[in-house]
Amino acid sequence: MILIYRKNYICHHSSHHKVDRTLNKKGQSKNTDCKASIKIVVKVDTVSTRKSDPFVKNNCLGMITISNTHNHNINTAEALRYLNPDIHLRKTFEEYFYDGMTISDALRYHESILTMSNTPIEDFANGRINPTYRCVQNWHDQWRVLNLGPRTGQGVIMKLEEKKQTYATNGISLYFQEEPFAILILTPIMKRAHDLPLSKDIVFVDSTSSCDPENHCITFLLTPCAAGAAPLGVIISKGQSEASYSSGFNLIKQNVKNAFSGQGYPSLFLTDNSDAEINALKIVWPQSRSLLCIFHVLQSVWRWLWDSKNNIKKEDRTSMMHAFRKMLYAQTYEEAQEKYVETMNIRSNYPMWQKYITVHHWKYKENWCLAWRDHTNRGHQTNNFSEVSVRIFKENVLGRLKAYNNFQMKEILLLNYNEEFYVPSEKNKKMMYCVEPNIGVCSCEAGIHGQFCKHQCIIYKYFKTTGINFPPITVEDKYLISKLALGDRAPPPTFYEIECNKEVSIENNMKIDKPIVDTFKEDMDKKKSFFILKNIHSIMINNVTKFGSSYDSLLKFKSRLEKIKSEGQFNTFLATAGSKSTLLRQRDGAAIRVQPTTISRRKPGMTRGSKRLPSGRPASTDHNHQKKKPRNVFKNVTDCVPNAKSH
């Protein structure tokens, strides 16, 4: 038999190209050895076939054979789940992946679209409309290899070279080197952040790993500004060794022309206690100083006290920690030396404690003790900005999933500046604080380290003098922040002027009896009032037609309107008409009680009575639920509990 076309359609639960059901170890098998099929045959119409085949002779060239006997259910959710999705649905999910969604995010987003489009509930079980997790995972694996390349090897470098030009068209610069492996990412906002004035003074550096299968190290460089912290660059390196860090930092030094406000290096780096990171910074930028975040110093001491191998009794830990904290916050060299002696002698029966303080901390006191810091810190003693950036990166970007001062400034030095102010102390009127706004320094405890204090605020309030540590209060400050965020699309500086009531020259022949804005507002209010009045008129006609009304009731309503003689009476009439019969808010009725056993089954944090559980954001007064441990070293030391991690 000569055929033009032949096609066999089999049930997807057949044994064709499937492992035997008994050998499937991964999960539920799709193989039920179903024999249902559809066979389609189209025969050739020739002289010989018309003689040999009676169907062809009668012009019946096509034959369809249907075997519709399935050995499984076909109208259940389980059967619908195995239906194969089409190419259009796959392209839809690939668009989700391009938007940065993970597999779970894409599935949830797709289901939300189905819900908003009023899709029948049965279609949620249909694999052709709502694919399974395993199906989407397979699509994601293929899409990832095609667009992101392999996890390791030379293919990663090739994919970076391929994408480099694409990133450049969007203003993103990508620099990398193979050995040791390091990548520098510079977005447009990062490039503009290097023009910020404080980028040459202080930079926060923090690293994190465990963000991909090979545990590459991701390093964030940030600088403070009026809007918080602005990123200067993101570095991805092979590991957390000194060579890996140096490789990434050199990429900034070699490729960023106006690095750190054109200075080429910042005056200070604020880091955590990572020797490899600090040494790499010294190698690449030897002119800069590296200071330690005091939070990480306190946290490391508290962890050392809680380490069981050091054999520190629990009742001694708090007093030892408080002694170290007083040493850290000392304001003068003499006070720091005095607190050091007290820290060493507070628990003389712990020789390991004395060795730990001397070798690991006091030897490097210039890096963490506040007595050796000055105003150049600009009030930043911790790298909380970078901690927050790392946390946002891990939680919001990755979704918690692995992805592919030398000495203290003396008061006498402030007298050498041109412009200085003296502000009396709020508690002791005989004490005067010296404020130098040009360099952002005050002789008070907070201002001596460059932090914005209330004495500097007084100078601005009475003398209109601003300093470099002030919040963004001037037009130039606001324009600078806008330019950082928007670039060339930032509005001109005049857009940020606060004074809107500046005098405008008006021609002599123009006569303005009333402010233009007030007149415009009155006209708009009248138009709205007449519009509402028309609606009231139509509602009244509809209600009279629908419910009926006595002639006497309408006369009373008309007579009350005629008795109104003032604006106040009219507004009161409008606001109270029908207030006794039709309430805008219904009064609460009797509560519907619940079963006594229901309360005992409720989870902690829920109401213990019969009130409705409020929806939305929980009330600030509801403190029944157990709170997370605060990330506060001082509180945890006082409570004598281990400190919480930030990210």
XYZ file of C-alpha atoms in Angstrom:
647
model
C 0.000 0.000 0.000
C 1.449 3.337 -1.141
C 0.834 6.207 1.265
C 1.186 9.976 1.008
C 0.928 10.622 4.738
C 1.017 8.497 7.851
C 0.901 9.675 11.481
C 0.380 7.857 14.755
C -0.741 9.733 17.861
C -0.374 7.865 21.136
C -1.464 8.660 24.674
C 1.227 10.400 26.721
C 0.691 7.730 29.373
C 1.942 5.028 27.004
C 5.239 3.207 27.512
C 6.837 4.886 24.486
C 10.285 6.312 25.447
C 9.538 5.907 29.153
C 11.158 3.977 31.953
C 9.221 1.049 33.301
C 6.881 2.057 36.082
C 8.562 -0.260 38.586
C 12.001 1.223 37.833
C 10.986 4.847 38.384
C 12.714 5.967 41.586
C 12.298 9.760 41.280
C 8.567 10.116 41.799
C 5.185 9.237 40.413
C 5.468 7.586 37.018
C 3.651 8.841 33.963
C 3.917 5.414 32.343
C 0.679 3.417 32.637
C 1.267 1.456 29.396
C -1.894 2.988 27.904
C -2.796 1.609 24.451
C -5.094 4.438 23.351
C -4.061 5.914 20.002
C -5.117 7.735 16.839
C -3.741 6.616 13.462
C -4.074 8.788 10.344
C -3.369 7.446 6.838
C -3.680 9.211 3.451
C -3.427 6.910 0.427
C -2.240 7.583 -3.122
C -4.868 7.909 -5.811
C -3.576 6.054 -8.897
C -5.026 3.629 -11.425
C -3.537 0.630 -9.665
C -4.667 1.691 -6.188
C -8.205 2.268 -7.436
C -8.215 -1.300 -8.702
C -6.831 -2.849 -5.524
C -8.442 -0.679 -2.846
C -12.208 -0.236 -2.846
C -11.962 2.818 -0.550
C -9.712 4.641 -3.014
C -12.093 3.645 -5.770
C -14.852 5.472 -3.895
C -12.566 8.531 -3.365
C -12.059 7.714 0.320
C -8.340 8.435 0.446
C -8.007 9.138 4.184
C -8.462 6.722 7.017
C -8.505 7.580 10.735
C -8.425 4.776 13.290
C -9.286 5.750 16.864
C -8.608 3.503 19.824
C -10.212 5.393 22.692
C -9.777 2.862 25.466
C -7.597 4.389 28.205
C -6.420 2.444 31.249
C -6.477 5.593 33.412
C -8.772 8.490 34.248
C -8.774 11.371 31.776
C -10.991 13.945 33.527
C -9.172 14.251 36.841
C -6.715 16.865 38.080
C -3.939 14.266 38.073
C -4.513 13.512 34.395
C -4.671 17.213 33.456
C -1.387 17.842 35.273
C 0.509 15.671 32.796
C -0.653 17.564 29.683
C 2.278 19.015 27.736
C 2.397 22.841 27.455
C 2.862 24.494 24.071
C 5.681 26.701 22.775
C 3.760 29.931 23.474
C 3.552 29.158 27.193
C 7.267 28.387 27.244
C 8.067 31.763 25.674
C 5.873 33.441 28.306
C 7.920 31.882 31.099
C 11.165 32.797 29.353
C 10.004 36.421 29.488
C 9.547 35.975 33.236
C 13.136 34.717 33.474
C 14.377 37.721 31.495
C 12.627 39.961 34.061
C 14.751 38.390 36.798
C 12.222 35.989 38.281
C 13.216 32.685 39.803
C 11.312 29.466 39.142
C 9.055 29.927 42.174
C 8.526 33.636 41.441
C 7.536 32.866 37.855
C 5.040 30.204 38.928
C 3.447 32.472 41.544
C 3.260 35.397 39.118
C 1.711 33.213 36.412
C -0.906 31.880 38.819
C -1.757 35.429 39.919
C -2.357 36.380 36.274
C -4.651 33.381 35.853
C -6.531 34.390 38.998
C -7.038 37.994 37.861
C -8.258 36.826 34.443
C -11.028 34.737 36.072
C -9.631 31.444 34.807
C -11.791 28.429 35.738
C -10.512 26.587 38.771
C -10.080 23.371 36.789
C -7.515 25.044 34.511
C -5.143 25.562 37.440
C -4.582 21.790 37.383
C -4.066 21.781 33.609
C -0.370 21.437 32.774
C -1.000 22.991 29.374
C -2.153 26.246 31.034
C -0.418 26.121 34.426
C 2.766 24.024 34.047
C 4.287 21.989 36.842
C 7.396 22.990 38.784
C 9.471 20.277 37.108
C 8.486 21.520 33.661
C 9.362 25.148 34.484
C 12.612 23.964 36.076
C 13.576 22.240 32.831
C 12.805 25.396 30.837
C 14.851 27.478 33.280
C 17.848 25.129 33.052
C 17.890 25.363 29.259
C 17.325 29.140 29.296
C 20.122 29.611 31.836
C 22.670 27.696 29.773
C 21.685 29.605 26.645
C 21.724 33.095 28.227
C 24.089 32.779 31.187
C 26.466 30.116 29.979
C 27.860 27.278 32.099
C 28.524 27.540 35.804
C 32.306 27.300 35.495
C 35.082 27.126 32.959
C 35.989 29.065 29.863
C 32.340 29.341 28.892
C 31.780 31.911 31.612
C 34.493 34.184 30.175
C 33.073 33.766 26.685
C 29.596 34.709 27.878
C 31.001 37.818 29.618
C 32.696 38.874 26.386
C 29.467 38.283 24.526
C 27.334 40.346 26.927
C 29.870 43.152 27.433
C 28.748 45.139 24.405
C 25.087 44.707 25.310
C 25.722 46.141 28.759
C 27.681 49.047 27.250
C 24.666 50.147 25.197
C 22.770 50.593 28.487
C 25.586 52.612 30.094
C 26.891 49.707 32.194
C 30.641 49.106 32.191
C 31.954 45.613 32.803
C 35.639 44.925 33.473
C 37.149 41.551 34.304
C 40.342 39.547 34.313
C 40.820 35.815 34.282
C 43.685 35.181 36.705
C 42.971 35.728 39.472
C 39.342 35.896 38.427
C 37.612 39.210 39.220
C 34.738 41.238 37.751
C 34.008 44.953 38.254
C 30.464 46.195 37.639
C 29.857 49.930 37.155
C 26.300 51.095 36.531
C 25.500 54.717 35.576
C 24.583 55.608 39.172
C 27.886 54.146 40.386
C 29.823 56.271 37.907
C 27.979 59.397 39.059
C 28.579 58.453 42.709
C 32.334 58.902 42.155
C 31.599 62.628 41.638
C 30.129 62.983 45.140
C 32.339 65.162 47.405
C 32.453 62.625 50.264
C 33.653 59.794 48.014
C 37.217 61.074 48.437
C 36.860 61.163 52.245
C 35.289 57.890 53.381
C 34.276 54.624 51.713
C 32.512 51.634 53.249
C 33.695 48.189 52.164
C 31.882 44.957 52.929
C 31.932 41.499 51.375
C 29.679 38.488 51.345
C 29.902 35.009 49.911
C 27.672 31.933 49.650
C 25.660 33.621 46.908
C 26.348 31.069 44.163
C 27.359 27.399 43.964
C 31.081 28.225 43.815
C 30.869 30.741 46.690
C 32.275 33.692 44.788
C 32.936 36.750 46.946
C 30.816 39.858 46.263
C 32.312 43.136 47.555
C 30.348 46.384 47.834
C 32.002 49.833 47.908
C 29.737 52.656 49.099
C 30.098 56.313 50.078
C 27.771 58.350 52.319
C 25.574 61.066 50.893
C 22.451 62.984 51.885
C 20.238 60.156 50.621
C 22.051 57.423 52.566
C 24.797 55.469 50.833
C 25.619 55.564 47.135
C 27.331 52.566 45.504
C 30.754 53.138 43.958
C 31.092 49.684 42.472
C 30.478 45.979 42.921
C 33.322 43.463 42.671
C 32.951 39.723 42.165
C 36.103 37.763 42.967
C 37.081 34.111 43.128
C 37.389 34.042 46.915
C 38.227 36.081 49.985
C 41.995 35.863 49.716
C 44.328 38.865 49.580
C 45.151 38.185 45.931
C 41.460 37.997 44.960
C 40.639 41.253 46.726
C 43.676 42.997 45.173
C 42.618 41.852 41.717
C 39.159 43.404 42.113
C 40.385 46.664 43.675
C 42.950 47.095 40.885
C 40.120 47.002 38.358
C 38.708 50.174 39.954
C 42.119 51.842 40.092
C 42.854 51.091 36.435
C 39.474 51.687 34.798
C 37.671 54.471 36.712
C 39.131 57.770 35.512
C 37.495 60.109 38.060
C 37.693 57.614 40.908
C 36.790 58.972 44.342
C 35.927 62.515 43.221
C 39.047 62.714 41.050
C 41.443 62.102 43.947
C 42.126 58.514 42.925
C 41.805 57.163 46.456
C 39.693 57.857 49.552
C 41.160 59.123 52.801
C 39.450 56.407 54.856
C 38.172 52.892 54.325
C 35.724 51.568 56.919
C 35.746 47.758 56.938
C 35.098 44.765 59.121
C 37.945 42.814 60.709
C 39.138 40.982 57.578
C 42.932 40.900 57.321
C 42.885 39.871 53.650
C 40.562 42.733 52.705
C 42.505 45.341 54.736
C 45.881 44.207 53.349
C 44.553 44.338 49.780
C 43.312 47.901 50.317
C 46.754 48.917 51.617
C 48.462 47.380 48.583
C 46.199 49.032 45.999
C 45.704 52.398 47.768
C 48.648 52.883 50.176
C 47.696 56.554 50.773
C 44.405 55.532 52.439
C 43.785 54.515 56.043
C 41.673 51.532 57.051
C 39.507 51.735 60.158
C 37.397 49.015 61.714
C 33.656 49.152 62.212
C 33.185 49.366 65.990
C 30.090 47.175 65.805
C 32.087 44.278 64.381
C 34.776 44.806 67.031
C 32.220 44.617 69.831
C 30.515 41.670 68.194
C 33.766 39.709 67.871
C 34.602 40.289 71.568
C 31.123 39.185 72.621
C 31.404 36.023 70.532
C 34.812 35.296 72.035
C 33.312 35.543 75.511
C 30.564 33.114 74.533
C 32.958 30.604 72.974
C 32.942 27.535 75.213
C 36.625 26.746 74.664
C 37.609 30.016 76.432
C 35.890 28.870 79.663
C 34.409 32.260 80.611
C 31.660 31.987 83.212
C 28.307 33.389 82.137
C 28.016 35.716 85.145
C 31.408 37.308 84.262
C 30.773 37.945 80.574
C 28.636 41.080 80.904
C 31.050 42.934 83.210
C 34.037 42.039 80.993
C 32.190 43.223 77.901
C 31.168 46.520 79.545
C 34.807 47.143 80.497
C 35.944 46.642 76.889
C 33.131 48.876 75.633
C 34.263 51.740 77.918
C 37.772 51.350 76.522
C 36.453 51.540 72.951
C 34.398 54.699 73.580
C 37.215 56.531 75.431
C 37.606 60.131 74.209
C 41.272 60.764 75.078
C 44.499 58.794 74.986
C 44.776 58.969 78.778
C 41.219 57.722 79.277
C 41.786 54.876 76.818
C 44.958 53.804 78.653
C 43.118 53.947 81.976
C 40.210 51.855 80.658
C 42.678 49.368 79.169
C 44.216 48.776 82.604
C 40.737 48.357 84.093
C 39.808 45.864 81.366
C 42.934 43.812 82.017
C 42.363 43.745 85.789
C 38.599 43.250 85.877
C 38.947 39.472 85.764
C 42.584 38.666 86.488
C 41.736 34.979 86.868
C 41.317 34.687 83.076
C 44.829 34.852 81.519
C 43.363 34.032 78.079
C 41.218 37.191 78.318
C 44.269 39.358 79.028
C 46.180 37.789 76.133
C 43.202 38.186 73.788
C 42.747 41.901 74.597
C 46.467 42.682 74.266
C 47.303 40.697 71.129
C 44.097 40.940 69.113
C 42.849 44.432 70.016
C 45.080 46.800 72.019
C 47.955 46.203 69.599
C 45.780 47.721 66.832
C 43.955 50.299 68.984
C 44.381 53.055 66.356
C 42.007 51.141 64.086
C 39.023 50.896 66.427
C 39.362 53.065 69.576
C 37.503 56.391 69.249
C 40.305 58.264 71.035
C 42.382 57.892 67.857
C 39.635 59.132 65.513
C 38.714 62.684 64.482
C 36.218 64.565 62.325
C 37.380 62.894 59.118
C 35.029 60.006 59.927
C 32.090 62.349 59.334
C 30.323 60.687 62.278
C 30.428 57.216 60.718
C 31.831 54.718 63.217
C 30.060 51.661 61.777
C 29.519 50.361 58.267
C 25.765 49.941 58.681
C 25.245 51.277 55.157
C 27.116 48.350 53.649
C 25.461 45.886 56.037
C 22.070 47.046 54.795
C 23.232 46.820 51.176
C 24.368 43.229 51.661
C 21.112 42.325 53.329
C 19.041 43.921 50.557
C 21.169 42.104 47.997
C 20.641 38.745 49.677
C 16.956 39.153 50.462
C 15.485 41.305 47.691
C 17.826 40.584 44.797
C 18.646 36.940 45.425
C 15.494 36.130 47.382
C 17.650 34.307 49.943
C 18.539 31.781 47.272
C 21.950 30.993 45.875
C 22.336 32.625 42.474
C 23.859 31.513 39.729
C 40.684 59.581 63.279
C 44.852 59.127 64.351
C 44.345 61.458 67.254
C 41.595 63.484 68.825
C 41.040 67.031 67.593
C 41.944 69.454 70.362
C 39.748 72.471 70.988
C 42.676 74.823 70.507
C 43.050 73.734 66.864
C 39.589 75.042 66.057
C 40.790 78.591 66.750
C 42.927 78.546 63.605
C 39.969 78.570 61.245
C 38.467 81.725 59.804
C 34.846 81.266 60.830
C 33.860 79.774 64.173
C 30.848 79.945 66.477
C 30.402 79.339 70.197
C 27.214 77.685 71.440
C 26.427 77.381 75.182
C 25.734 73.966 76.633
C 22.110 73.164 77.337
C 22.899 71.694 80.769
C 25.871 73.828 81.855
C 25.516 77.453 80.730
C 29.152 78.198 81.602
C 30.397 75.605 79.105
C 30.749 76.709 75.472
C 31.015 74.453 72.437
C 33.073 75.654 69.476
C 31.545 74.965 66.054
C 33.478 75.144 62.774
C 30.876 74.533 60.031
C 33.338 74.697 57.133
C 34.919 71.392 58.143
C 31.867 70.044 59.984
C 33.344 69.899 63.492
C 31.957 70.722 66.927
C 33.817 70.310 70.210
C 30.942 68.306 71.717
C 31.190 64.540 72.125
C 29.265 63.775 68.945
C 30.526 66.605 66.754
C 34.217 65.988 67.446
C 33.951 62.861 65.273
C 32.349 64.769 62.402
C 28.724 63.911 63.178
C 25.937 66.466 62.673
C 24.881 67.717 66.135
C 22.336 70.108 67.619
C 24.968 72.846 68.090
C 25.578 72.909 64.330
C 21.815 73.037 63.831
C 21.644 76.146 66.067
C 24.250 77.843 63.855
C 22.093 77.234 60.790
C 18.907 78.390 62.519
C 20.258 81.774 63.677
C 23.083 82.510 61.213
C 21.928 80.571 58.105
C 25.390 79.003 57.859
C 25.625 75.477 56.503
C 28.394 72.906 56.785
C 29.454 69.796 54.944
C 27.707 67.478 57.427
C 24.338 69.189 57.136
C 21.288 67.371 55.742
C 20.279 68.262 52.163
C 18.688 71.644 52.858
C 20.046 73.796 50.037
C 19.045 73.775 46.399
C 22.536 72.596 45.419
C 22.318 69.628 47.804
C 18.981 68.501 46.436
C 20.103 68.947 42.850
C 23.222 66.869 43.552
C 21.148 63.980 44.914
C 18.758 64.220 41.976
C 21.645 64.148 39.514
C 23.040 61.081 41.261
C 19.778 59.209 40.886
C 18.555 60.503 37.504
C 21.723 61.576 35.703
C 21.075 63.777 32.677
C 17.315 63.465 33.212
C 17.491 65.439 36.490
C 15.385 68.654 36.533
C 17.288 71.977 36.684
C 18.264 73.443 40.089
C 15.397 75.936 39.941
C 13.002 72.994 40.271
C 14.169 72.459 43.878
C 13.724 76.051 45.076
C 11.566 76.189 48.190
C 10.386 79.814 47.923
C 7.399 79.842 45.618
C 6.126 83.297 46.663
C 8.860 85.365 45.048
C 7.736 88.743 43.732
C 6.966 88.787 40.032
C 7.026 92.017 38.002
C 3.557 92.956 36.776
C 2.708 95.560 34.149
C 1.226 98.807 35.453
C -1.931 98.506 33.385
C -2.792 95.142 34.989
C -5.140 95.214 37.959
C -5.482 92.095 40.077
C -8.189 92.320 42.733
C -7.858 88.729 43.903
C -5.061 86.159 43.888
C -5.199 84.052 40.752
C -4.836 80.789 42.650
C -7.725 81.578 45.022
C -9.996 82.611 42.130
C -9.186 79.433 40.260
C -9.884 77.342 43.363
C -13.252 79.047 43.938
C -14.299 78.470 40.334
C -13.364 74.803 40.571
C -15.306 74.391 43.840
C -18.401 75.989 42.298
C -18.235 73.720 39.262
C -17.934 70.666 41.504
C -20.834 71.874 43.689
C -23.159 72.374 40.701
C -22.199 68.952 39.380
C -23.061 67.309 42.712
C -26.299 69.327 42.846
C -27.374 67.832 39.525
C -26.687 64.359 40.891
C -28.749 65.115 44.011
C -31.636 66.311 41.820
C -31.608 63.113 39.783
C -31.348 60.951 42.931
C -34.334 62.768 44.483
C -36.447 62.182 41.365
C -35.488 58.502 41.288
C -36.294 58.033 44.999
C -39.688 59.756 44.683
C -40.470 57.503 41.724
C -39.203 54.385 43.485
C -40.422 54.859 47.080
C -43.115 57.499 46.680
C -43.503 60.579 48.896
C -46.339 62.444 50.541
C -47.081 65.991 49.506
C -46.747 67.182 53.109
C -43.210 65.770 53.472
C -42.014 67.620 50.395
C -43.584 70.871 51.690
C -41.704 70.483 55.013
C -38.450 69.913 53.163
C -39.093 73.020 51.027
C -40.013 75.193 54.044
C -36.809 74.193 55.887
C -34.736 75.231 52.873
C -36.528 78.599 52.716
C -35.769 79.313 56.411
C -31.990 79.127 55.843
C -30.536 82.651 56.064
C -26.769 82.092 56.524
C -23.901 80.014 55.174
C -23.496 78.155 58.461
C -27.162 77.133 58.549
C -26.961 75.862 54.998
C -23.819 73.801 55.614
C -25.348 72.336 58.782
C -28.498 71.413 56.879
C -26.490 69.663 54.180
C -24.350 67.782 56.712
C -27.200 66.636 59.000
C -30.087 66.022 56.610
C -31.423 62.543 57.360
C -28.682 61.813 59.900
C -31.128 60.161 62.311
C -32.655 57.781 59.785
C -29.683 56.961 57.545
C -26.311 56.537 59.267
C -23.053 56.811 57.359
C -21.543 54.190 59.686
C -23.460 51.304 61.203
C -23.112 50.759 64.952
C -21.579 47.477 66.039
C -24.126 44.895 67.056
C -23.852 42.047 69.496
C -20.721 39.955 69.126
C -20.977 36.477 67.651
C -19.262 34.304 70.215
C -16.934 31.437 69.350
C -16.633 27.964 70.788
C -14.527 27.761 73.999
C -12.130 25.249 72.443
C -11.453 27.543 69.478
C -9.364 29.941 71.563
C -7.055 27.188 72.786
C -6.328 26.135 69.199
C -5.251 29.586 68.045
C -1.623 30.298 67.281
C 0.301 32.841 69.403
C -0.305 36.453 68.481
C -3.988 36.088 67.601
C -6.803 37.617 69.620
C -8.037 35.573 72.603
C -11.613 36.824 72.327
C -14.357 36.882 69.712
C -13.171 39.925 67.789
C -12.535 39.727 64.082
C -8.857 39.265 63.219
C -7.736 42.574 61.630
C -6.390 42.386 58.100
C -3.410 44.201 56.645
C -0.387 45.415 58.577
C -0.428 44.278 62.241
C -1.241 46.954 64.813
C 1.732 48.490 66.593
C 0.100 47.756 69.969
C -0.106 44.016 69.367
C 2.872 42.502 71.157
C 1.609 38.979 71.750
C 3.888 37.420 69.175
C 7.460 36.517 69.998
C 9.900 39.111 68.744
C 13.124 38.369 66.943
C 16.361 38.882 68.800
C 17.423 42.519 68.221
C 20.679 43.291 66.438
C 21.850 45.465 69.339
C 25.147 44.532 70.957
C 24.614 46.669 74.077
C 21.158 45.202 74.784
C 22.296 41.641 74.171
C 25.320 42.181 76.417
C 23.048 43.557 79.147
C 20.731 40.554 78.759
C 23.763 38.234 78.539
C 22.608 36.509 75.345
C 24.465 35.897 72.048
C 24.228 38.630 69.449
C 22.059 38.261 66.357
C 23.415 38.199 62.820
C 22.428 40.893 60.331
C 22.655 38.892 57.106
